[in-house]
């Protein structure tokens, strides 16, 4: 079950996770996966990120004690 993420994440998702966490991955000595992302899917994820982040914040304003 330790490597279950390999079958649940796409190569594009693995690529993004490794880019975001590269410092920690190198610090702990984990090897990077040799994956090639689907560039159309990567652009889709990057364009959707601000929208989805905004919605997550909007729907959680009460929990964040902003309102």
Coordinates of N, CA and C in Angstrom, one line a residue, residues 44-54:
X44 N -4.2 22.8 -18.2 CA -5.6 22.8 -17.6 C -5.5 22.9 -16.1
X45 N -4.7 22.1 -15.4 CA -4.5 22.2 -14.0 C -4.0 23.6 -13.5
X46 N -3.1 24.1 -14.2 CA -2.5 25.4 -13.8 C -3.5 26.5 -14.0
X47 N -4.4 26.5 -15.0 CA -5.4 27.5 -15.2 C -6.5 27.3 -14.2
X48 N -6.8 26.1 -13.8 CA -7.9 25.9 -12.8 C -7.5 26.1 -11.4
X49 N -6.2 26.1 -11.1 CA -5.8 26.2 -9.7 C -6.3 27.5 -9.0
X50 N -6.2 28.7 -9.6 CA -6.6 29.9 -8.9 C -8.2 29.9 -8.7
X51 N -8.9 29.4 -9.7 CA -10.4 29.3 -9.6 C -10.8 28.3 -8.4
X52 N -10.2 27.2 -8.4 CA -10.6 26.2 -7.4 C -10.1 26.6 -6.0
X53 N -8.9 27.3 -5.9 CA -8.5 27.8 -4.6 C -9.4 28.9 -4.1
X54 N -9.8 29.8 -5.0 CA -10.8 30.8 -4.6 C -12.1 30.2 -4.1

